[in-house]
Amino acid sequence: MASSGEEPRSGSPGRAGTGTEAAAADAAQLDTAEDFEVLEEEGEDDEDDLSELPPLEDVGRPAAPPREDAQPPEPGAGDAGGDPEEWLDVLGNGLLKKKTLVPGQGVDSRPQKGQDVTIRLKATLEDGTVVEEDPALTFTLGDCDVLQALDLCVQLLEMGETALIMSDAKYCYGAQGRSPDIPPNASLTLEVELLGARDAPDLELLSGRDKIQLANRKRERGNFFYQQADYVLAINSYDIALRILGSSSKVDFSPDEEAELLDLKVKCLNNLAASQLKLDHFKAALKSCNLVLEHQPGNIKALFRKGKVLAQQGEYREAIPILKAALKLEPSNKTIHAELSKLVKKHADQRNVETEMYRKMLGNPGSASTPSKCKDKLPWSIPWKWLFGATAIALGGVALSVVIAARN
């Protein structure tokens, strides 16, 4: 849905295609329009496994780089491999190097994070096979919209500069590669020319269609980070998309655009909740689910995930009615059936444990002790203290009678 020139093309460093069984398995984790039952896995006994979560929305199989928190140093910070006057060791570990082929317009012309940059890109394998060519790839610098090798190195390019980037697979497509043209653990050589940089658009002035396209690109990027199990970066992308969707506007939107913006917001929140669950951020995931249910009280994915959150926290009494509500909306859903049955059993086991604990706290009274207690309370069973008191009173009365008789 991206505008021309803005969205990385299919198969580019921003997005990749499908093709393997592993890709299909990961795609099933993403929130699509498919039924929950596609998530069921035989032999899955791990109670803490959240793999049964409804998958993320509308995602193919991209390949995103692993997360790397290191920031690129200024030129001259270190050199590795080749001529030390030509190659810049960007991260100081020898895995990401940059060499200038055609000088640019000076350090002051370098792009800044948050700007939209346009580059010419050519990517090749070590054997010289060209796997990617894009004459005008546009992305937001620092938003993790593309390969990390590009996001890190383009910050160091001067306007008009052409550079060669040698990157380890870690900052490209990693151990999974990109089917069918990039094998696993493949290093890439990237030839990059910085063509332009401009400030990001003013969100308040975006049309409804432009806002939808921009937010949707961020959501899609979050989706393939989710597929790569990099849930922190996935959350970052969803947060960016939600910030775009939640921004104020000076432009009037049509009813259809308003409806599409709301639908996109719900998708982002659902996927955000799924990512937060993967990191055991239960409080945040619960908040995301509740935000979805504020807009769509009958959203099955949000109800299911909310039930999962509460179940992970041991709140079975609260989780069961929520899953029942989801099942009422979709009675044939096998995954909800299975989850609900599991929670009902866990709740019953929990109540049995609590009952036994209370019995122990109260001295574990048994059935054999009850007749004994009742026997002690029978009318003809007089305690010895009462008998002693009655005897003392009788003796006192006799003594008083003797005294009175003596006086008479």
Tab-separated table of C-alpha atoms in Angstrom:
chain	number	residue	atom	x	y	z
A	1	MET	CA	0.000	0.000	0.000
A	2	ALA	CA	3.031	2.261	-0.011
A	3	SER	CA	3.350	5.153	-2.371
A	4	SER	CA	5.663	4.854	-5.329
A	5	GLY	CA	9.323	5.024	-4.385
A	6	GLU	CA	8.619	4.818	-0.683
A	7	GLU	CA	8.153	1.139	0.047
A	8	PRO	CA	11.079	-1.284	-0.336
A	9	ARG	CA	10.315	-3.621	-3.202
A	10	SER	CA	9.516	-7.270	-2.750
A	11	GLY	CA	12.779	-9.155	-2.584
A	12	SER	CA	14.758	-6.065	-1.637
A	13	PRO	CA	16.759	-5.613	1.584
A	14	GLY	CA	13.555	-4.212	3.048
A	15	ARG	CA	11.394	-7.204	2.238
A	16	ALA	CA	11.872	-10.782	1.107
A	17	GLY	CA	9.753	-13.517	-0.414
A	18	THR	CA	8.564	-16.924	0.796
A	19	GLY	CA	9.777	-20.361	-0.100
A	20	THR	CA	10.695	-22.726	2.751
A	21	GLU	CA	8.824	-24.850	5.269
A	22	ALA	CA	10.364	-22.789	8.063
A	23	ALA	CA	8.995	-19.685	6.423
A	24	ALA	CA	5.532	-21.191	6.295
A	25	ALA	CA	5.754	-22.165	9.951
A	26	ASP	CA	6.785	-18.660	10.950
A	27	ALA	CA	4.130	-17.092	8.748
A	28	ALA	CA	1.540	-19.061	10.714
A	29	GLN	CA	2.614	-17.058	13.754
A	30	LEU	CA	1.448	-13.832	12.165
A	31	ASP	CA	-1.925	-12.197	12.493
A	32	THR	CA	-3.803	-12.891	9.276
A	33	ALA	CA	-7.405	-13.496	8.436
A	34	GLU	CA	-6.863	-17.237	8.862
A	35	ASP	CA	-8.641	-19.269	11.517
A	36	PHE	CA	-6.976	-19.890	14.847
A	37	GLU	CA	-6.916	-23.613	14.200
A	38	VAL	CA	-3.964	-23.240	11.831
A	39	LEU	CA	-1.895	-22.641	14.944
A	40	GLU	CA	-2.564	-25.969	16.567
A	41	GLU	CA	0.463	-28.170	17.008
A	42	GLU	CA	0.324	-31.800	18.031
A	43	GLY	CA	2.424	-32.831	20.977
A	44	GLU	CA	2.730	-29.318	22.365
A	45	ASP	CA	2.737	-29.748	26.135
A	46	ASP	CA	4.622	-26.654	27.243
A	47	GLU	CA	2.063	-24.678	29.216
A	48	ASP	CA	4.098	-21.492	28.944
A	49	ASP	CA	4.459	-21.706	25.165
A	50	LEU	CA	2.611	-18.882	23.446
A	51	SER	CA	2.964	-20.371	19.970
A	52	GLU	CA	-0.794	-20.896	19.858
A	53	LEU	CA	-1.332	-17.164	19.689
A	54	PRO	CA	-3.338	-16.102	16.668
A	55	PRO	CA	-0.853	-15.122	13.988
A	56	LEU	CA	0.114	-11.587	13.083
A	57	GLU	CA	-1.748	-9.645	10.402
A	58	ASP	CA	-1.137	-10.087	6.658
A	59	VAL	CA	2.500	-11.046	6.486
A	60	GLY	CA	4.616	-12.875	3.983
A	61	ARG	CA	8.073	-14.134	4.794
A	62	PRO	CA	10.592	-11.340	4.911
A	63	ALA	CA	14.047	-11.653	6.279
A	64	ALA	CA	15.232	-8.996	8.683
A	65	PRO	CA	18.663	-8.525	10.209
A	66	PRO	CA	19.305	-9.426	13.848
A	67	ARG	CA	19.143	-6.573	16.268
A	68	GLU	CA	22.379	-4.716	16.945
A	69	ASP	CA	22.450	-1.917	19.498
A	70	ALA	CA	25.867	-0.577	18.553
A	71	GLN	CA	25.918	2.813	16.870
A	72	PRO	CA	28.358	3.662	14.049
A	73	PRO	CA	31.313	5.762	15.160
A	74	GLU	CA	32.593	8.744	13.256
A	75	PRO	CA	35.076	8.062	10.434
A	76	GLY	CA	38.512	7.234	11.725
A	77	ALA	CA	37.229	5.284	14.709
A	78	GLY	CA	38.911	2.107	13.512
A	79	ASP	CA	40.022	0.183	10.462
A	80	ALA	CA	39.902	-3.514	9.581
A	81	GLY	CA	40.935	-5.445	6.509
A	82	GLY	CA	42.367	-3.994	3.301
A	83	ASP	CA	44.072	-0.642	3.080
A	84	PRO	CA	43.564	1.170	6.442
A	85	GLU	CA	43.274	4.463	4.538
A	86	GLU	CA	40.391	3.168	2.431
A	87	TRP	CA	38.263	0.917	4.609
A	88	LEU	CA	36.351	2.157	7.634
A	89	ASP	CA	35.525	-0.470	10.250
A	90	VAL	CA	32.070	0.864	11.085
A	91	LEU	CA	31.457	-1.077	14.304
A	92	GLY	CA	35.023	-1.955	15.241
A	93	ASN	CA	34.457	-5.701	14.936
A	94	GLY	CA	35.547	-6.217	11.328
A	95	LEU	CA	32.079	-7.407	10.278
A	96	LEU	CA	30.855	-4.187	8.666
A	97	LYS	CA	33.237	-2.110	6.537
A	98	LYS	CA	32.764	0.899	4.265
A	99	LYS	CA	34.998	2.283	1.510
A	100	THR	CA	34.358	5.463	-0.480
A	101	LEU	CA	34.439	5.004	-4.257
A	102	VAL	CA	33.227	8.470	-5.290
A	103	PRO	CA	33.574	11.334	-2.769
A	104	GLY	CA	30.499	13.297	-1.749
A	105	GLN	CA	29.765	16.913	-0.909
A	106	GLY	CA	31.286	16.964	2.556
A	107	VAL	CA	30.494	15.865	6.086
A	108	ASP	CA	27.859	18.569	6.513
A	109	SER	CA	25.776	16.964	3.773
A	110	ARG	CA	25.307	13.707	5.635
A	111	PRO	CA	21.687	12.732	6.312
A	112	GLN	CA	20.212	12.770	9.788
A	113	LYS	CA	18.185	10.116	11.588
A	114	GLY	CA	14.495	10.548	10.943
A	115	GLN	CA	14.995	11.883	7.425
A	116	ASP	CA	13.701	10.079	4.354
A	117	VAL	CA	16.715	9.098	2.251
A	118	THR	CA	16.885	7.779	-1.312
A	119	ILE	CA	19.761	5.576	-2.439
A	120	ARG	CA	20.855	3.622	-5.471
A	121	LEU	CA	21.595	0.066	-4.413
A	122	LYS	CA	23.358	-2.934	-5.914
A	123	ALA	CA	23.875	-6.045	-3.761
A	124	THR	CA	26.091	-9.002	-4.690
A	125	LEU	CA	27.180	-12.277	-3.130
A	126	GLU	CA	30.830	-13.145	-2.567
A	127	ASP	CA	30.937	-14.955	-5.919
A	128	GLY	CA	29.775	-11.815	-7.712
A	129	THR	CA	26.144	-12.880	-8.235
A	130	VAL	CA	23.877	-9.833	-8.252
A	131	VAL	CA	20.926	-10.464	-5.937
A	132	GLU	CA	19.457	-6.958	-5.727
A	133	GLU	CA	19.365	-3.777	-7.772
A	134	ASP	CA	17.251	-0.739	-6.978
A	135	PRO	CA	17.821	2.629	-8.672
A	136	ALA	CA	15.827	4.587	-6.056
A	137	LEU	CA	15.201	2.880	-2.733
A	138	THR	CA	13.604	5.277	-0.231
A	139	PHE	CA	13.353	4.673	3.513
A	140	THR	CA	13.353	6.501	6.832
A	141	LEU	CA	16.855	6.556	8.267
A	142	GLY	CA	17.060	5.066	11.770
A	143	ASP	CA	13.609	3.440	11.698
A	144	CYS	CA	15.017	-0.010	10.862
A	145	ASP	CA	13.093	-0.020	7.574
A	146	VAL	CA	15.875	-1.838	5.696
A	147	LEU	CA	18.884	-4.093	6.270
A	148	GLN	CA	20.849	-3.022	9.291
A	149	ALA	CA	23.997	-2.753	7.190
A	150	LEU	CA	22.265	0.009	5.228
A	151	ASP	CA	20.691	1.706	8.237
A	152	LEU	CA	24.100	1.951	9.916
A	153	CYS	CA	26.239	2.926	6.927
A	154	VAL	CA	23.991	5.372	5.066
A	155	GLN	CA	24.312	7.668	8.080
A	156	LEU	CA	27.997	7.957	7.182
A	157	LEU	CA	27.498	8.789	3.501
A	158	GLU	CA	27.870	12.288	2.132
A	159	MET	CA	25.409	13.569	-0.437
A	160	GLY	CA	26.400	12.245	-3.861
A	161	GLU	CA	28.905	9.789	-2.374
A	162	THR	CA	29.174	6.286	-3.780
A	163	ALA	CA	30.505	3.705	-1.338
A	164	LEU	CA	31.180	0.005	-1.135
A	165	ILE	CA	29.898	-1.767	1.969
A	166	MET	CA	31.117	-5.237	2.931
A	167	SER	CA	28.752	-6.779	5.456
A	168	ASP	CA	28.693	-10.000	7.390
A	169	ALA	CA	25.446	-12.000	7.239
A	170	LYS	CA	24.711	-10.809	10.775
A	171	TYR	CA	23.773	-7.367	9.434
A	172	CYS	CA	21.998	-8.688	6.330
A	173	TYR	CA	19.869	-11.825	6.149
A	174	GLY	CA	21.497	-13.832	8.913
A	175	ALA	CA	21.308	-17.590	9.345
A	176	GLN	CA	18.034	-17.852	7.437
A	177	GLY	CA	19.070	-16.138	4.239
A	178	ARG	CA	16.467	-15.157	1.668
A	179	SER	CA	14.971	-17.840	-0.496
A	180	PRO	CA	15.709	-18.513	-3.264
A	181	ASP	CA	18.642	-16.251	-4.112
A	182	ILE	CA	20.515	-15.564	-0.853
A	183	PRO	CA	21.803	-18.639	1.018
A	184	PRO	CA	21.998	-18.800	4.825
A	185	ASN	CA	24.891	-16.990	6.500
A	186	ALA	CA	25.777	-15.161	3.285
A	187	SER	CA	27.925	-12.049	3.383
A	188	LEU	CA	26.946	-9.286	0.987
A	189	THR	CA	28.737	-6.512	-0.814
A	190	LEU	CA	26.540	-3.438	-1.212
A	191	GLU	CA	27.271	-0.644	-3.639
A	192	VAL	CA	25.367	2.421	-2.458
A	193	GLU	CA	25.004	5.958	-3.778
A	194	LEU	CA	23.239	8.597	-1.680
A	195	LEU	CA	20.877	10.397	-4.052
A	196	GLY	CA	18.851	12.549	-1.684
A	197	ALA	CA	17.637	13.265	1.834
A	198	ARG	CA	14.630	15.235	2.998
A	199	ASP	CA	12.825	15.827	6.246
A	200	ALA	CA	10.067	13.407	7.075
A	201	PRO	CA	6.590	14.662	6.148
A	202	ASP	CA	4.532	16.656	8.640
A	203	LEU	CA	2.062	14.114	10.019
A	204	GLU	CA	-0.574	16.810	10.567
A	205	LEU	CA	-0.599	17.596	6.850
A	206	LEU	CA	-0.734	14.038	5.522
A	207	SER	CA	-3.806	13.023	3.597
A	208	GLY	CA	-5.759	10.045	4.846
A	209	ARG	CA	-4.337	7.830	2.098
A	210	ASP	CA	-0.738	8.913	2.743
A	211	LYS	CA	-1.110	8.347	6.472
A	212	ILE	CA	-2.480	4.836	5.846
A	213	GLN	CA	0.395	4.002	3.492
A	214	LEU	CA	3.069	5.302	5.850
A	215	ALA	CA	1.683	3.528	8.916
A	216	ASN	CA	1.169	0.322	6.973
A	217	ARG	CA	4.847	0.253	5.907
A	218	LYS	CA	5.920	0.488	9.538
A	219	ARG	CA	3.470	-2.263	10.495
A	220	GLU	CA	4.795	-4.557	7.768
A	221	ARG	CA	8.346	-3.960	8.945
A	222	GLY	CA	7.282	-4.884	12.460
A	223	ASN	CA	5.743	-8.050	11.072
A	224	PHE	CA	8.956	-9.371	9.614
A	225	PHE	CA	10.907	-8.455	12.725
A	226	TYR	CA	8.318	-10.569	14.554
A	227	GLN	CA	9.065	-13.419	12.145
A	228	GLN	CA	12.743	-13.095	12.945
A	229	ALA	CA	11.905	-13.381	16.657
A	230	ASP	CA	13.280	-9.866	17.219
A	231	TYR	CA	10.315	-8.777	19.291
A	232	VAL	CA	11.955	-5.613	20.617
A	233	LEU	CA	12.376	-4.192	17.115
A	234	ALA	CA	8.905	-5.446	16.193
A	235	ILE	CA	7.465	-3.477	19.108
A	236	ASN	CA	9.452	-0.436	17.980
A	237	SER	CA	7.970	-0.616	14.475
A	238	TYR	CA	4.416	-1.068	15.762
A	239	ASP	CA	4.886	1.867	18.132
A	240	ILE	CA	6.011	4.053	15.218
A	241	ALA	CA	2.954	2.991	13.202
A	242	LEU	CA	0.632	3.738	16.119
A	243	ARG	CA	2.249	7.137	16.637
A	244	ILE	CA	1.549	7.951	12.997
A	245	LEU	CA	-2.047	6.752	13.275
A	246	GLY	CA	-2.620	8.639	16.512
A	247	SER	CA	-1.184	11.940	15.330
A	248	SER	CA	-3.477	14.931	15.025
A	249	SER	CA	-4.442	16.091	11.559
A	250	LYS	CA	-5.337	19.348	9.873
A	251	VAL	CA	-6.800	17.444	6.944
A	252	ASP	CA	-10.313	16.050	6.755
A	253	PHE	CA	-10.583	12.312	6.087
A	254	SER	CA	-13.380	10.528	4.288
A	255	PRO	CA	-15.501	7.980	6.209
A	256	ASP	CA	-13.791	5.174	4.304
A	257	GLU	CA	-10.359	6.510	5.262
A	258	GLU	CA	-11.424	6.834	8.901
A	259	ALA	CA	-12.593	3.207	8.866
A	260	GLU	CA	-9.343	2.034	7.268
A	261	LEU	CA	-7.241	3.977	9.764
A	262	LEU	CA	-9.141	2.377	12.635
A	263	ASP	CA	-8.747	-1.099	11.126
A	264	LEU	CA	-5.004	-0.520	10.744
A	265	LYS	CA	-4.763	0.703	14.335
A	266	VAL	CA	-6.480	-2.459	15.570
A	267	LYS	CA	-4.062	-4.628	13.569
A	268	CYS	CA	-1.053	-2.793	15.010
A	269	LEU	CA	-2.363	-3.112	18.571
A	270	ASN	CA	-3.088	-6.811	18.110
A	271	ASN	CA	0.400	-7.433	16.763
A	272	LEU	CA	1.913	-5.270	19.468
A	273	ALA	CA	0.169	-7.425	22.082
A	274	ALA	CA	1.522	-10.581	20.434
A	275	SER	CA	5.086	-9.208	20.566
A	276	GLN	CA	4.698	-8.079	24.168
A	277	LEU	CA	3.460	-11.545	25.119
A	278	LYS	CA	6.580	-13.087	23.582
A	279	LEU	CA	8.663	-10.952	25.954
A	280	ASP	CA	6.397	-11.751	28.941
A	281	HIS	CA	5.403	-8.101	29.183
A	282	PHE	CA	1.986	-9.081	30.498
A	283	LYS	CA	0.895	-5.691	31.795
A	284	ALA	CA	1.710	-3.993	28.488
A	285	ALA	CA	0.071	-6.791	26.476
A	286	LEU	CA	-3.081	-6.548	28.569
A	287	LYS	CA	-3.215	-2.791	27.922
A	288	SER	CA	-2.848	-3.347	24.165
A	289	CYS	CA	-5.660	-5.928	24.181
A	290	ASN	CA	-7.933	-3.614	26.143
A	291	LEU	CA	-7.300	-0.795	23.655
A	292	VAL	CA	-8.406	-3.092	20.840
A	293	LEU	CA	-11.531	-4.108	22.765
A	294	GLU	CA	-12.402	-0.459	23.380
A	295	HIS	CA	-12.735	-0.041	19.622
A	296	GLN	CA	-13.982	-3.531	18.801
A	297	PRO	CA	-15.467	-5.356	21.822
A	298	GLY	CA	-16.015	-8.440	19.694
A	299	ASN	CA	-12.472	-8.704	18.328
A	300	ILE	CA	-11.735	-12.422	18.692
A	301	LYS	CA	-7.943	-12.087	18.479
A	302	ALA	CA	-7.884	-9.494	21.262
A	303	LEU	CA	-10.218	-11.583	23.434
A	304	PHE	CA	-8.091	-14.670	22.872
A	305	ARG	CA	-4.851	-12.844	23.651
A	306	LYS	CA	-6.347	-11.208	26.742
A	307	GLY	CA	-7.387	-14.642	27.952
A	308	LYS	CA	-3.843	-15.886	27.298
A	309	VAL	CA	-2.355	-12.974	29.236
A	310	LEU	CA	-4.557	-13.630	32.257
A	311	ALA	CA	-3.887	-17.370	32.047
A	312	GLN	CA	-0.119	-16.745	31.995
A	313	GLN	CA	-0.590	-14.777	35.209
A	314	GLY	CA	-2.594	-17.606	36.794
A	315	GLU	CA	-5.824	-15.604	36.711
A	316	TYR	CA	-7.928	-18.527	35.472
A	317	ARG	CA	-11.164	-17.265	37.028
A	318	GLU	CA	-10.918	-14.060	34.935
A	319	ALA	CA	-9.516	-15.729	31.802
A	320	ILE	CA	-12.225	-18.388	31.423
A	321	PRO	CA	-15.218	-16.030	30.849
A	322	ILE	CA	-13.173	-14.032	28.317
A	323	LEU	CA	-12.375	-17.149	26.317
A	324	LYS	CA	-16.012	-18.210	26.594
A	325	ALA	CA	-16.987	-14.863	25.066
A	326	ALA	CA	-14.546	-15.453	22.205
A	327	LEU	CA	-15.890	-18.971	21.697
A	328	LYS	CA	-19.456	-17.675	21.608
A	329	LEU	CA	-18.448	-15.405	18.732
A	330	GLU	CA	-16.769	-18.267	16.881
A	331	PRO	CA	-18.140	-21.599	18.201
A	332	SER	CA	-16.259	-23.739	15.683
A	333	ASN	CA	-12.831	-22.412	16.613
A	334	LYS	CA	-10.798	-25.427	17.710
A	335	THR	CA	-7.920	-23.439	19.186
A	336	ILE	CA	-10.204	-21.515	21.539
A	337	HIS	CA	-11.921	-24.787	22.459
A	338	ALA	CA	-8.572	-26.375	23.332
A	339	GLU	CA	-7.357	-23.366	25.308
A	340	LEU	CA	-10.613	-23.077	27.227
A	341	SER	CA	-10.599	-26.774	28.129
A	342	LYS	CA	-7.034	-26.464	29.330
A	343	LEU	CA	-7.854	-23.457	31.508
A	344	VAL	CA	-10.952	-25.099	33.006
A	345	LYS	CA	-8.821	-28.066	34.068
A	346	LYS	CA	-6.127	-25.778	35.478
A	347	HIS	CA	-8.760	-23.813	37.387
A	348	ALA	CA	-10.206	-27.000	38.875
A	349	ASP	CA	-6.731	-28.162	39.915
A	350	GLN	CA	-6.059	-24.737	41.420
A	351	ARG	CA	-9.279	-24.887	43.468
A	352	ASN	CA	-8.420	-28.378	44.732
A	353	VAL	CA	-5.014	-27.171	45.857
A	354	GLU	CA	-6.563	-24.174	47.619
A	355	THR	CA	-9.147	-26.376	49.345
A	356	GLU	CA	-6.461	-28.715	50.632
A	357	MET	CA	-4.390	-25.771	51.820
A	358	TYR	CA	-7.320	-24.334	53.782
A	359	ARG	CA	-7.979	-27.724	55.392
A	360	LYS	CA	-4.379	-27.869	56.581
A	361	MET	CA	-4.569	-24.312	57.898
A	362	LEU	CA	-7.649	-25.289	59.949
A	363	GLY	CA	-5.965	-28.309	61.486
A	364	ASN	CA	-7.104	-30.773	58.832
A	365	PRO	CA	-10.317	-31.814	60.614
A	366	GLY	CA	-11.379	-35.313	59.638
A	367	SER	CA	-14.693	-37.103	59.710
A	368	ALA	CA	-13.586	-39.307	62.666
A	369	SER	CA	-13.203	-36.300	64.958
A	370	THR	CA	-16.705	-34.952	64.422
A	371	PRO	CA	-18.611	-37.548	66.566
A	372	SER	CA	-16.125	-37.014	69.390
A	373	LYS	CA	-16.786	-33.280	69.409
A	374	CYS	CA	-20.511	-33.823	69.259
A	375	LYS	CA	-20.270	-36.365	72.090
A	376	ASP	CA	-18.549	-33.805	74.302
A	377	LYS	CA	-21.502	-31.505	73.834
A	378	LEU	CA	-24.246	-34.009	74.885
A	379	PRO	CA	-26.525	-32.751	77.716
A	380	TRP	CA	-25.612	-35.584	80.141
A	381	SER	CA	-21.930	-35.051	79.710
A	382	ILE	CA	-21.191	-32.652	82.653
A	383	PRO	CA	-17.686	-31.158	82.779
A	384	TRP	CA	-15.750	-31.771	85.995
A	385	LYS	CA	-15.456	-28.016	86.690
A	386	TRP	CA	-19.220	-27.728	86.861
A	387	LEU	CA	-19.424	-30.785	89.186
A	388	PHE	CA	-16.813	-29.324	91.548
A	389	GLY	CA	-18.643	-25.996	91.695
A	390	ALA	CA	-21.975	-27.657	92.486
A	391	THR	CA	-20.368	-29.729	95.313
A	392	ALA	CA	-18.841	-26.622	96.843
A	393	ILE	CA	-22.161	-24.830	96.823
A	394	ALA	CA	-23.901	-27.817	98.484
A	395	LEU	CA	-21.290	-28.031	101.253
A	396	GLY	CA	-21.561	-24.318	101.851
A	397	GLY	CA	-25.324	-24.655	102.236
A	398	VAL	CA	-24.971	-27.448	104.821
A	399	ALA	CA	-22.492	-25.418	106.863
A	400	LEU	CA	-24.794	-22.395	106.847
A	401	SER	CA	-27.683	-24.578	108.092
A	402	VAL	CA	-25.581	-25.865	110.987
A	403	VAL	CA	-24.636	-22.326	112.038
A	404	ILE	CA	-28.225	-21.149	111.958
A	405	ALA	CA	-29.360	-24.195	113.996
A	406	ALA	CA	-26.680	-23.578	116.615
A	407	ARG	CA	-27.777	-20.026	117.089
A	408	ASN	CA	-31.378	-21.076	117.620
